[in-house]
Amino acid sequence: MKAIRVREFGPPEVMRIEELPELRPGAEQVVVRVKAVGVNPADTYMRSGMYARKPSLPYTPGLDAAGVVESVGEGVTHVAVGARVYTSGSITGTYAEQMLCEENQLHPLPEKLSFAQGAAINVPYATAYRALFQRAKTAPEECVLVHGASGGVGVAAVQLAHAAGMKVIGTGGTEKGRSLVREQGADHVLDHHAPNYLDQVQALTDGHGVDVILEMLANVNLDRDLKVLAMGGRVVVIGSRGRIEIDPRDTMSRDASILGLFLFNVSRQEMAEIHAALGVGLENGTLKPIVGKEVPLANAPRAHREVMEPGAYGKIVLIP
Ligand SMILES: NC(=O)c1ccc[n+]([C@@H]2O[C@H](COP(=O)([O-])OP(=O)(O)OC[C@H]3O[C@@H](n4cnc5c(N)ncnc54)[C@H](OP(=O)(O)O)[C@@H]3O)[C@@H](O)[C@H]2O)c1
């Protein structure tokens, strides 16, 4: 089977297609025929070697994928050959024609969703769910600002918050991205490149401020985020690509909290809860992953460049 391999950390071109032996499942393991692979910014950080988690070389990248169960090992009881599944991680990496998974990493993919949509679920939806419900502990009727709503995590967050009865303000950097955010259920949409765009928050919330901010680029926005929070407001730092100076007094005057989030810190039990909740939304149609672009697996280097460029529109997905 073909798989992308990384033999040294570096630019996107260190990812090359190689021919590897077919995978066989051990006890309590499952082999999945991969039909689509989700590309996440974290895949690019890992490939560059500049990430909190450094895989040992050589490795096959990827955290997200969807496909069909091909074979199961001894002791596998909840997953059957032929089942359509999406994954929350794998043992062998997802940028490949086959992946080896633990049984508990596989979740049913509803018939109404394509494999490409299935590959767009795990990291983005689990992160958005974790941020909204496990970290910020949002309640219906609260107002949420999704700061960077046009990409993978942002789209998921808008759909989840809207379905849970929150008022949602989303931001996007392009007209196309902002239209997407509006279509996902955002009540108001702002351009995060427009001067002083956060000044509109007071008017949009009748002077209340936002209760929760999901922040995709904290090194740019955190200082200004704190100034538009309501009393008791929370900022969840999901993405940050550098340092920033803040005024701590902005947190004091509002009893505000800054909450970190790292998906790799989620416990097995919390992850099971997240995917149980997502499964209901995916089945009843309130959660609908958006795939902006499909790219052949061999073009993974191009996908890694594009996922880091401005102008996000849902997810980039690789097709083996
Ligand atoms: N902590 C964790 O465990 C975790 C998990 C998942 C993701 N993340 C991180 O979260 C971030 C988002 O992930 P993703 O998968 O959604 O990436 P993505 O699909 O590439 O989307 C990036 C988003 O950031 C927006 N953005 C760009 N400039 C911005 C600005 N000045 N202010 C606010 N937003 C801005 C983009 O908008 P435009 O392109 O429209 O400008 C887009 O909506 C990444 O940094 C990723 O590494 C962290």
XYZ file of C-alpha atoms and ligand atoms in Angstrom:
368
model
C 0.000 0.000 0.000
C 1.053 3.572 -0.644
C 1.707 5.965 2.219
C 3.287 9.364 2.724
C 6.499 9.049 4.737
C 8.523 11.724 6.499
C 12.178 10.673 6.944
C 13.468 14.066 8.163
C 11.752 17.144 9.597
C 11.573 20.105 7.236
C 9.519 21.839 4.494
C 6.467 20.217 2.858
C 8.659 18.404 0.298
C 10.044 16.063 2.984
C 6.713 14.218 2.543
C 7.113 11.548 -0.136
C 4.934 8.671 -1.284
C 6.434 5.242 -0.563
C 5.279 1.663 -1.061
C 4.807 -0.078 2.311
C 3.736 -3.640 3.230
C -0.022 -4.216 3.590
C -1.183 -3.795 7.212
C -2.463 -6.706 9.315
C -4.417 -6.155 12.560
C -3.066 -7.441 15.880
C -5.355 -8.253 18.812
C -7.902 -5.486 19.431
C -6.733 -3.645 16.312
C -8.536 -2.727 13.094
C -7.238 -2.078 9.559
C -9.148 0.600 7.660
C -9.022 1.192 3.883
C -8.607 4.978 3.843
C -10.885 6.876 1.443
C -10.156 10.450 2.571
C -7.693 12.188 4.900
C -8.177 15.454 6.808
C -5.324 17.976 6.713
C -4.770 19.956 9.934
C -2.359 22.811 10.684
C -0.898 20.547 13.425
C 0.241 18.102 10.687
C 2.430 20.878 9.267
C 3.889 21.847 12.663
C 4.767 18.178 13.325
C 6.341 17.765 9.888
C 8.505 20.844 10.449
C 9.754 19.372 13.752
C 8.614 22.502 15.678
C 5.766 21.116 17.763
C 5.144 20.101 21.342
C 4.780 16.525 20.047
C 7.590 15.251 17.858
C 6.971 11.895 16.153
C 9.936 9.530 15.871
C 11.276 9.299 12.333
C 10.352 7.956 9.863
C 6.614 8.380 10.251
C 3.355 8.682 8.300
C 1.592 11.981 9.122
C -2.078 12.544 9.842
C -4.613 12.481 12.673
C -7.890 12.377 10.738
C -9.381 10.083 8.089
C -12.474 8.196 7.002
C -12.809 4.871 5.237
C -14.079 1.308 5.348
C -13.075 -1.390 7.858
C -11.015 -3.988 5.975
C -10.011 -6.470 8.680
C -10.306 -6.808 12.454
C -8.048 -8.502 14.991
C -8.930 -10.891 17.776
C -11.071 -9.365 20.515
C -12.578 -6.594 18.371
C -16.273 -6.514 19.227
C -17.725 -3.133 18.271
C -16.467 -2.675 14.702
C -17.313 -4.987 11.784
C -15.633 -5.523 8.411
C -17.307 -3.303 5.787
C -18.384 -0.596 8.268
C -17.997 3.061 7.211
C -15.966 4.838 9.892
C -14.128 8.025 10.732
C -11.175 8.031 13.049
C -9.988 9.964 16.085
C -6.322 9.168 15.586
C -4.568 5.990 14.470
C -1.552 3.855 15.316
C 0.170 4.172 11.935
C -0.813 7.639 10.589
C -3.630 8.573 8.234
C -1.820 9.902 5.087
C -1.963 6.424 3.509
C -4.128 3.925 1.648
C -4.464 1.869 4.842
C -4.277 2.734 8.533
C -4.096 0.614 11.660
C -6.338 1.774 14.512
C -7.355 0.794 18.000
C -11.008 -0.131 18.103
C -11.862 2.852 20.320
C -10.392 5.269 17.743
C -13.137 4.396 15.241
C -16.601 5.959 15.094
C -19.530 5.266 12.748
C -19.746 7.521 9.685
C -23.440 8.174 8.880
C -24.513 7.138 5.355
C -25.522 10.697 4.486
C -21.934 11.947 4.906
C -19.245 11.443 2.249
C -15.835 10.017 3.156
C -14.355 13.484 2.564
C -16.771 14.902 5.141
C -15.834 12.045 7.471
C -12.178 13.048 7.198
C -13.181 16.579 8.252
C -14.658 15.545 11.621
C -12.098 14.538 14.211
C -9.659 17.313 15.119
C -11.879 20.256 14.101
C -15.136 19.063 15.697
C -13.532 17.532 18.784
C -11.569 20.762 19.359
C -14.640 22.953 18.898
C -16.706 20.735 21.214
C -13.930 20.631 23.809
C -13.606 24.430 23.705
C -17.316 25.207 23.950
C -18.547 22.598 26.380
C -15.631 21.159 28.367
C -13.410 24.251 28.723
C -15.693 27.342 28.464
C -18.744 25.460 29.781
C -21.033 27.561 27.617
C -24.775 27.752 28.211
C -27.626 28.378 25.759
C -28.302 32.099 25.186
C -24.672 33.012 25.835
C -22.938 34.942 23.076
C -19.897 33.295 21.482
C -17.355 35.005 19.238
C -15.651 32.451 16.983
C -12.513 34.379 16.101
C -11.470 32.634 12.870
C -14.708 30.909 11.873
C -14.015 30.115 8.201
C -11.583 27.216 8.763
C -11.934 23.684 10.082
C -12.358 24.379 13.807
C -14.311 27.602 13.211
C -16.980 26.034 11.009
C -17.437 23.222 13.523
C -17.693 25.724 16.391
C -20.331 27.840 14.635
C -22.467 24.761 13.889
C -22.139 23.405 17.443
C -22.819 26.746 19.167
C -25.777 27.565 16.923
C -27.314 24.115 17.484
C -26.928 24.553 21.260
C -28.888 27.822 21.284
C -26.067 30.327 21.561
C -25.841 33.656 19.797
C -22.860 33.397 17.440
C -20.564 36.052 15.998
C -18.040 34.610 13.534
C -15.103 36.185 11.734
C -13.540 35.441 8.341
C -10.818 37.072 6.281
C -12.470 36.852 2.841
C -15.975 37.493 1.507
C -16.223 33.818 0.493
C -15.191 32.687 3.966
C -17.629 35.063 5.648
C -20.526 33.805 3.471
C -19.636 30.278 4.590
C -19.689 31.356 8.245
C -23.118 32.971 7.777
C -24.460 29.786 6.124
C -23.341 27.713 9.138
C -25.664 29.646 11.445
C -23.687 32.687 12.655
C -25.976 35.565 13.666
C -23.337 38.167 12.762
C -20.177 37.990 10.682
C -17.144 40.291 10.918
C -14.001 40.735 8.807
C -10.947 40.134 11.021
C -8.799 42.218 8.646
C -11.033 45.334 8.814
C -9.769 48.168 11.043
C -11.427 48.300 14.493
C -13.903 45.542 13.600
C -14.210 44.480 17.250
C -15.729 47.906 18.049
C -18.966 46.480 16.598
C -19.224 43.854 19.326
C -20.780 46.203 21.891
C -23.596 47.167 19.503
C -24.127 43.571 18.333
C -24.527 42.414 21.944
C -26.596 45.389 23.218
C -23.639 46.564 25.289
C -23.248 43.188 27.063
C -20.003 42.026 25.394
C -19.314 38.426 24.400
C -19.462 35.675 27.014
C -17.014 33.374 25.266
C -14.353 33.779 22.578
C -12.888 30.806 20.729
C -9.546 32.185 19.569
C -7.746 30.735 16.513
C -4.898 33.292 16.472
C -4.265 34.424 20.040
C -0.888 36.025 19.339
C -2.712 38.604 17.186
C -6.019 38.987 19.026
C -5.801 38.139 22.729
C -5.220 41.677 24.000
C -8.234 43.036 22.089
C -10.341 39.955 22.941
C -10.122 40.734 26.655
C -11.600 44.201 26.062
C -14.805 42.912 24.416
C -15.616 40.238 27.017
C -18.749 40.407 29.165
C -18.606 40.033 32.958
C -17.410 36.477 33.704
C -16.257 36.083 30.098
C -13.890 33.337 28.948
C -11.372 33.202 26.096
C -10.362 29.726 24.950
C -6.948 29.824 23.301
C -7.132 27.242 20.510
C -4.513 28.577 18.081
C -1.488 30.836 18.646
C 1.586 31.316 16.498
C 3.727 33.617 18.639
C 3.827 35.896 21.659
C 1.557 38.810 22.640
C 1.419 41.464 25.345
C -1.864 41.755 27.260
C -3.129 44.051 30.010
C -3.989 41.732 32.942
C -6.311 44.426 34.310
C -8.725 43.618 31.487
C -9.298 40.234 33.139
C -9.682 41.723 36.653
C -12.405 44.225 35.783
C -14.553 41.464 34.271
C -13.696 38.421 36.395
C -12.546 37.015 33.063
C -10.655 33.776 32.381
C -8.158 32.773 29.715
C -8.382 29.027 29.139
C -5.828 26.973 27.257
C -6.748 23.933 25.175
C -4.602 21.155 23.714
C -6.545 18.313 22.146
C -3.812 15.816 23.024
C -4.594 16.439 26.727
C -8.151 15.087 26.419
C -8.627 11.891 28.437
C -9.948 8.686 26.888
C -13.244 9.126 28.757
C -13.636 12.773 27.678
C -12.864 11.784 24.075
C -15.539 9.082 24.199
C -18.021 11.692 25.486
C -17.056 14.130 22.715
C -17.567 11.586 19.926
C -20.820 10.325 21.443
C -22.155 13.896 21.333
C -20.793 14.564 17.834
C -22.318 11.311 16.567
C -25.821 12.533 17.385
C -25.288 15.855 15.589
C -23.748 14.164 12.541
C -26.638 11.710 12.376
C -29.422 14.309 12.747
C -27.787 16.752 10.331
C -27.087 19.672 12.695
C -23.369 19.015 12.141
C -22.323 19.050 8.493
C -18.548 19.077 7.809
C -17.569 21.450 5.005
C -14.916 20.292 2.538
C -13.466 23.213 0.581
C -10.877 21.309 -1.415
C -9.972 17.715 -2.329
C -6.349 17.035 -3.317
C -4.686 13.729 -4.382
C -2.598 12.139 -1.591
C 0.597 12.549 -3.621
C 0.033 16.334 -3.505
C 0.234 16.443 0.295
C 3.062 19.029 0.120
C 0.730 21.409 -1.764
C -2.016 20.804 0.811
C 0.403 21.628 3.645
C 1.237 24.962 2.000
C -2.410 25.808 1.362
C -3.655 24.993 4.883
C -1.276 27.653 6.228
C -2.344 30.331 3.721
C -5.070 32.942 4.352
C -8.506 32.480 2.781
C -9.711 29.395 4.664
C -12.904 27.706 3.446
C -13.713 24.652 5.565
C -11.319 21.718 5.243
C -8.660 20.537 2.822
C -8.917 16.768 2.305
C -6.454 14.355 0.674
C -7.763 11.491 -1.468
C -5.541 8.336 -1.590
N -5.137 23.597 20.657
C -5.440 22.538 19.940
O -5.447 21.396 20.392
C -5.814 22.776 18.494
C -6.648 21.875 17.807
C -7.014 22.201 16.492
C -6.522 23.365 15.901
N -5.687 24.165 16.582
C -5.157 25.420 16.005
O -6.247 26.290 15.814
C -6.033 27.087 14.665
C -7.219 26.916 13.708
O -7.229 25.568 13.231
P -8.071 25.207 11.918
O -7.928 23.760 11.693
O -9.407 25.828 11.970
O -7.192 25.991 10.822
P -7.656 26.557 9.391
O -8.700 25.665 8.814
O -6.400 26.805 8.635
O -8.345 27.961 9.744
C -7.609 29.051 10.250
C -8.609 30.114 10.680
O -7.931 31.214 11.278
C -8.454 32.395 10.690
N -7.621 33.599 10.822
C -6.650 34.072 10.009
N -6.217 35.279 10.444
C -6.949 35.575 11.551
C -7.009 36.670 12.448
N -6.203 37.743 12.316
N -7.887 36.633 13.463
C -8.718 35.583 13.634
N -8.720 34.509 12.821
C -7.835 34.505 11.803
C -8.670 31.990 9.256
O -9.483 32.945 8.571
P -9.191 33.442 7.045
O -8.323 32.408 6.382
O -10.571 33.548 6.463
O -8.496 34.751 7.208
C -9.381 30.668 9.484
O -10.727 30.881 9.836
C -4.692 26.645 14.077
O -3.670 27.486 14.551
C -4.526 25.241 14.641
O -3.173 24.866 14.733
C -5.310 23.890 17.871
